[in-house]
Short mmCIF file of C-alpha atoms and ligand atoms in Angstrom, two decimals:
data_model
loop_
_atom_site.label_atom_id
_atom_site.label_comp_id
_atom_site.label_asym_id
_atom_site.label_seq_id
_atom_site.Cartn_x
_atom_site.Cartn_y
_atom_site.Cartn_z
CA MET A 1 76.75 88.23 110.12
CA VAL A 2 75.49 91.16 112.22
CA LEU A 3 75.44 94.67 110.82
CA LEU A 4 76.94 97.24 113.21
CA ASP A 5 74.26 99.86 112.78
CA GLY A 6 75.81 103.32 113.18
CA LYS A 7 72.48 105.00 112.57
CA LEU A 8 70.73 103.10 115.36
CA ILE A 9 73.53 103.61 117.89
CA SER A 10 73.88 107.29 116.92
CA GLU A 11 70.18 107.83 117.50
CA GLN A 12 70.45 106.16 120.93
CA ILE A 13 73.44 108.32 121.92
CA LYS A 14 71.77 111.49 120.61
CA ALA A 15 68.67 110.73 122.68
CA GLU A 16 70.93 110.37 125.75
CA ILE A 17 72.67 113.68 124.93
CA LYS A 18 69.31 115.42 124.53
CA VAL A 19 68.26 114.37 128.02
CA GLU A 20 71.58 115.62 129.40
CA VAL A 21 71.23 118.97 127.59
CA GLU A 22 67.77 119.47 129.06
CA SER A 23 69.17 118.82 132.52
CA ILE A 24 72.10 121.27 131.97
CA VAL A 25 69.68 123.93 130.74
CA ARG A 26 67.42 123.37 133.77
CA ARG A 27 70.41 123.66 136.10
CA ASN A 28 72.16 126.74 134.70
CA GLY A 29 70.27 127.89 131.61
CA LYS A 30 73.31 127.39 129.41
CA VAL A 31 73.00 125.59 126.07
CA PRO A 32 76.15 123.75 124.80
CA HIS A 33 77.56 125.63 121.82
CA LEU A 34 79.78 124.17 119.07
CA ALA A 35 81.44 126.28 116.37
CA ALA A 36 82.83 124.93 113.10
CA VAL A 37 85.21 126.71 110.75
CA LEU A 38 84.93 125.67 107.11
CA VAL A 39 87.51 126.97 104.62
CA GLY A 40 87.00 126.65 100.86
CA ASP A 41 84.42 124.54 99.04
CA ASN A 42 85.62 120.93 99.30
CA PRO A 43 82.34 118.97 98.78
CA ALA A 44 83.22 116.27 101.34
CA SER A 45 84.04 118.89 103.99
CA GLU A 46 80.80 120.74 103.19
CA ALA A 47 78.83 117.52 103.69
CA TYR A 48 80.58 116.71 107.00
CA VAL A 49 80.08 120.19 108.40
CA ARG A 50 76.42 120.27 107.32
CA SER A 51 75.91 116.99 109.12
CA LYS A 52 77.64 118.34 112.26
CA VAL A 53 75.42 121.46 112.31
CA ARG A 54 72.24 119.40 111.73
CA SER A 55 73.17 117.00 114.54
CA CYS A 56 73.69 119.94 116.91
CA GLU A 57 70.12 121.04 116.20
CA GLN A 58 68.81 117.51 116.85
CA VAL A 59 70.23 117.40 120.38
CA GLY A 60 69.43 121.00 121.29
CA PHE A 61 72.97 122.45 121.02
CA LYS A 62 73.66 125.88 119.60
CA SER A 63 75.96 125.84 116.57
CA THR A 64 77.86 128.52 114.70
CA LEU A 65 79.30 127.97 111.24
CA ILE A 66 82.11 130.26 110.15
CA ARG A 67 82.75 130.03 106.41
CA ARG A 68 85.72 131.52 104.61
CA GLY A 69 87.00 131.31 101.03
CA ALA A 70 90.03 129.18 100.11
CA ASP A 71 92.00 132.43 99.67
CA ILE A 72 91.97 133.20 103.42
CA THR A 73 95.51 133.79 104.73
CA GLU A 74 97.00 131.69 107.51
CA ALA A 75 97.16 134.81 109.72
CA GLU A 76 93.45 135.50 109.18
CA LEU A 77 92.54 131.92 110.08
CA LEU A 78 94.74 132.04 113.18
CA GLU A 79 92.92 135.24 114.20
CA ILE A 80 89.55 133.42 113.93
CA VAL A 81 90.94 130.63 116.11
CA ARG A 82 92.15 133.19 118.65
CA GLN A 83 88.70 134.80 118.79
CA LEU A 84 86.99 131.42 119.27
CA ASN A 85 89.48 130.56 122.05
CA ASP A 86 88.48 133.78 123.84
CA ASP A 87 84.74 133.63 123.15
CA LYS A 88 83.01 132.67 126.41
CA GLU A 89 79.86 131.72 124.49
CA ILE A 90 81.62 128.90 122.60
CA ASP A 91 82.23 125.64 124.50
CA GLY A 92 84.16 123.88 121.75
CA PHE A 93 85.10 124.29 118.11
CA ILE A 94 86.63 122.52 115.16
CA VAL A 95 88.50 123.65 112.08
CA GLN A 96 87.44 121.24 109.34
CA LEU A 97 90.38 119.56 107.58
CA PRO A 98 91.87 119.46 105.00
CA LEU A 99 92.89 123.13 104.75
CA PRO A 100 94.20 124.78 101.57
CA LYS A 101 97.87 123.96 100.90
CA HIS A 102 99.16 127.45 101.80
CA ILE A 103 97.95 126.97 105.40
CA ASP A 104 99.95 124.91 107.89
CA GLU A 105 97.39 122.54 109.49
CA MET A 106 99.61 121.77 112.46
CA LYS A 107 100.09 125.48 113.20
CA VAL A 108 96.31 125.93 113.23
CA THR A 109 95.79 122.84 115.41
CA LEU A 110 98.42 124.08 117.89
CA ALA A 111 96.68 127.48 118.06
CA ILE A 112 93.41 125.93 119.32
CA ASP A 113 92.93 126.10 123.09
CA TYR A 114 93.14 122.41 124.04
CA ARG A 115 90.22 122.88 126.45
CA LYS A 116 87.99 123.71 123.46
CA ASP A 117 89.58 121.15 121.08
CA VAL A 118 86.56 118.87 120.69
CA ASP A 119 88.29 117.15 117.74
CA GLY A 120 90.97 115.91 120.16
CA PHE A 121 93.67 116.78 117.61
CA HIS A 122 95.80 119.09 119.80
CA PRO A 123 99.00 117.34 120.97
CA VAL A 124 98.00 117.94 124.63
CA ASN A 125 94.78 115.97 124.09
CA PHE A 126 96.51 113.38 121.90
CA GLY A 127 99.14 112.90 124.62
CA LYS A 128 96.49 112.54 127.31
CA MET A 129 94.64 110.00 125.15
CA ALA A 130 97.86 108.02 124.62
CA GLN A 131 98.42 107.89 128.38
CA GLY A 132 94.84 106.82 129.14
CA MET A 133 93.91 110.13 130.78
CA ASP A 134 90.42 111.59 130.62
CA THR A 135 90.28 113.90 127.58
CA PHE A 136 88.56 114.60 124.26
CA LEU A 137 89.07 111.50 122.11
CA PRO A 138 89.33 112.11 118.34
CA ALA A 139 85.76 111.63 117.10
CA THR A 140 86.28 108.77 114.63
CA PRO A 141 88.32 106.53 116.98
CA TYR A 142 85.82 107.43 119.72
CA GLY A 143 82.98 106.34 117.42
CA ILE A 144 84.71 103.03 116.68
CA ILE A 145 85.25 102.27 120.39
CA GLU A 146 81.67 103.27 121.22
CA ILE A 147 80.04 101.06 118.56
CA LEU A 148 82.18 98.04 119.57
CA GLU A 149 81.20 98.59 123.22
CA ARG A 150 77.49 99.04 122.54
CA TYR A 151 77.42 95.76 120.58
CA LYS A 152 79.39 94.15 123.47
CA ILE A 153 82.10 92.90 121.12
CA GLN A 154 84.88 91.12 123.00
CA THR A 155 88.26 92.74 122.37
CA ALA A 156 90.52 91.49 125.19
CA GLY A 157 93.40 89.41 123.84
CA LYS A 158 92.15 89.71 120.26
CA HIS A 159 94.41 90.64 117.38
CA CYS A 160 93.35 93.99 115.91
CA VAL A 161 94.84 95.04 112.58
CA VAL A 162 94.50 98.73 111.74
CA VAL A 163 94.96 99.65 108.09
CA GLY A 164 96.19 103.24 107.66
CA ARG A 165 98.24 105.44 110.04
CA SER A 166 96.65 108.89 109.76
CA ASN A 167 96.86 111.28 112.72
CA ILE A 168 93.08 111.44 112.99
CA VAL A 169 92.11 107.76 112.70
CA GLY A 170 94.70 104.98 112.26
CA THR A 171 97.31 106.10 114.76
CA PRO A 172 94.94 107.09 117.60
CA VAL A 173 92.64 104.06 117.18
CA SER A 174 95.67 101.74 117.28
CA ILE A 175 96.60 103.27 120.64
CA LEU A 176 93.05 103.09 122.04
CA MET A 177 92.57 99.46 121.01
CA SER A 178 95.81 98.45 122.74
CA ARG A 179 95.08 100.21 126.03
CA LYS A 180 93.67 98.73 129.25
CA GLY A 181 89.97 98.12 128.84
CA LYS A 182 90.23 97.20 125.16
CA ASP A 183 93.33 95.01 125.61
CA CYS A 184 93.91 94.07 121.97
CA THR A 185 97.21 93.08 120.47
CA VAL A 186 97.48 95.67 117.71
CA THR A 187 99.25 95.70 114.34
CA LEU A 188 99.31 99.09 112.60
CA THR A 189 99.73 98.62 108.85
CA HIS A 190 100.29 101.28 106.17
CA SER A 191 101.49 101.92 102.62
CA LYS A 192 104.99 100.57 103.31
CA THR A 193 103.85 97.36 105.05
CA GLU A 194 105.20 94.27 103.30
CA ASP A 195 102.44 91.80 102.38
CA ILE A 196 99.59 93.76 103.94
CA ALA A 197 97.08 91.07 102.90
CA SER A 198 98.68 88.44 105.12
CA GLU A 199 98.74 90.88 108.07
CA ILE A 200 95.01 91.60 107.63
CA ARG A 201 94.27 87.87 107.29
CA ARG A 202 95.54 87.33 110.87
CA ALA A 203 93.07 89.86 112.30
CA ASP A 204 90.18 89.09 114.64
CA ILE A 205 89.23 92.77 114.29
CA VAL A 206 90.04 94.78 111.15
CA ILE A 207 89.84 98.60 111.20
CA ALA A 208 90.08 99.93 107.63
CA ALA A 209 91.06 103.61 107.41
CA ILE A 210 93.20 103.83 104.28
CA GLY A 211 90.99 105.90 101.96
CA ILE A 212 91.11 103.49 99.00
CA PRO A 213 87.71 102.30 97.70
CA ARG A 214 87.10 98.57 98.38
CA PHE A 215 90.79 97.97 99.19
CA ILE A 216 89.97 95.10 101.57
CA THR A 217 88.72 92.10 99.65
CA ALA A 218 87.19 88.83 100.86
CA ASP A 219 90.43 86.83 100.49
CA MET A 220 92.11 89.16 103.05
CA VAL A 221 89.56 88.54 105.82
CA LYS A 222 89.62 85.65 108.30
CA PRO A 223 86.23 83.91 108.62
CA GLY A 224 84.36 85.29 111.64
CA ALA A 225 86.35 88.54 111.82
CA VAL A 226 84.87 91.84 112.99
CA VAL A 227 85.29 94.46 110.24
CA VAL A 228 85.08 98.20 110.90
CA ASP A 229 85.07 100.31 107.74
CA VAL A 230 86.07 103.95 108.20
CA GLY A 231 86.38 104.75 104.48
CA ILE A 232 84.01 107.21 102.81
CA ASN A 233 84.95 107.21 99.12
CA ARG A 234 82.86 108.69 96.31
CA ILE A 235 83.00 106.56 93.16
CA GLU A 236 81.34 106.95 89.77
CA ASP A 237 78.18 104.91 89.32
CA ALA A 238 76.23 105.38 86.11
CA ALA A 239 73.19 103.70 87.69
CA ALA A 240 73.03 106.24 90.55
CA LYS A 241 70.83 109.35 90.32
CA ASN A 242 73.70 111.85 90.51
CA GLY A 243 76.23 109.59 88.78
CA ASN A 244 78.16 108.61 91.92
CA ARG A 245 77.83 106.82 95.26
CA LEU A 246 79.68 106.26 98.51
CA VAL A 247 81.70 103.12 99.18
CA GLY A 248 83.99 102.18 102.03
CA ASP A 249 87.55 100.83 102.15
CA VAL A 250 86.04 97.33 102.31
CA ASP A 251 84.50 95.36 99.44
CA PHE A 252 81.32 95.03 101.50
CA ASP A 253 79.29 92.68 99.24
CA HIS A 254 81.98 89.98 99.25
CA VAL A 255 83.47 90.57 102.72
CA ALA A 256 80.20 90.78 104.72
CA PRO A 257 79.21 87.08 104.34
CA LYS A 258 82.56 86.06 105.93
CA CYS A 259 82.29 88.36 108.98
CA SER A 260 80.76 88.02 112.41
CA TYR A 261 80.13 91.79 112.48
CA ILE A 262 80.64 94.55 109.90
CA THR A 263 79.89 98.29 109.61
CA PRO A 264 78.13 99.47 106.44
CA VAL A 265 79.05 102.56 104.40
CA PRO A 266 77.08 104.77 104.60
CA GLY A 267 75.29 104.17 107.90
CA GLY A 268 78.28 103.03 109.96
CA ILE A 269 81.26 104.91 111.37
CA GLY A 270 80.57 108.22 109.57
CA LEU A 271 77.45 108.80 111.67
CA MET A 272 79.26 107.68 114.82
CA THR A 273 81.99 110.29 114.18
CA VAL A 274 79.50 113.15 114.16
CA THR A 275 77.73 111.82 117.24
CA CYS A 276 80.99 111.48 119.17
CA LEU A 277 81.84 115.09 118.31
CA LEU A 278 78.59 115.96 120.09
CA LEU A 279 79.68 113.88 123.11
CA ASN A 280 82.94 115.85 123.21
CA THR A 281 81.04 119.14 122.98
CA LEU A 282 78.83 118.06 125.87
CA LYS A 283 81.98 117.25 127.84
CA ALA A 284 83.44 120.69 127.02
CA ALA A 285 80.21 122.36 128.12
CA SER A 286 80.17 120.37 131.37
CA GLN A 287 83.68 121.52 132.35
CA GLU A 288 84.21 124.90 134.13
N1 GUN B 301 88.31 115.97 108.24
C1 GUN B 301 87.98 114.65 108.18
N2 GUN B 301 87.57 114.22 109.40
C2 GUN B 301 87.66 115.29 110.24
C3 GUN B 301 87.35 115.47 111.61
O1 GUN B 301 86.95 114.55 112.35
N3 GUN B 301 87.55 116.73 112.09
C4 GUN B 301 88.01 117.75 111.34
N4 GUN B 301 88.20 118.95 111.89
N5 GUN B 301 88.30 117.60 110.04
C5 GUN B 301 88.12 116.38 109.51
#
């Protein structure tokens, strides 16, 4: 079994980005600039956004964090989006999800200028992605593709089973894995799938993005499979310093010995997601 090391690959990609930033700055003096909007005090969102800002610093990007309370109105948030769309200093920005229930996430996503949508969530970018056009890929699917490529994992003709159909991971990664270049035969499974275990058992490549701690157990995995774990679930653990720890959607300890390759949690796809957001920001800064 080989561990797909998201930390190692992220560091390699960040070193490549840093070189590129230095060259952009030498050419036109402009530093790529990412803005993030964080609404409310969801601890997971806080952690993600902190990591995004820290990663910007590592590669020499500028970053701006805009924080607002959970009581912000939809109109106020849309006004922030409008200002970021118009701000010539900002190359790309994200609005961290989830948003409070009184705000329509799709309305906010649609308000973002698709040329600055470094999350790749806007339907224009999603549509381009689905048609194989050059665009911002959603960061988590992008991170999955990138780590598979950098470990030279063969995908052509393989059966890929995606578990979970979210707009930001399951659905887009199922499209990307089926497209020319990746060439998998893809099964997209979800909460209504009958006998999900037998679907997963047929997989050469499993992509777990269902948000249920240790949902995928050893009996569901074919020997030699490649397992990509997107889950980041906080569970109670009396032995841990702060009483909890992170686990994925895969029962790592029992599944890992059966796999050819597997991503750990933490240290796998989570880090790749942040790094691929940086790649998208670099792309946004290189346009114009
Ligand atoms: N919430 C969970 N993942 C993401 C992400 O990649 N982007 C944004 N904006 N919100 C998220």
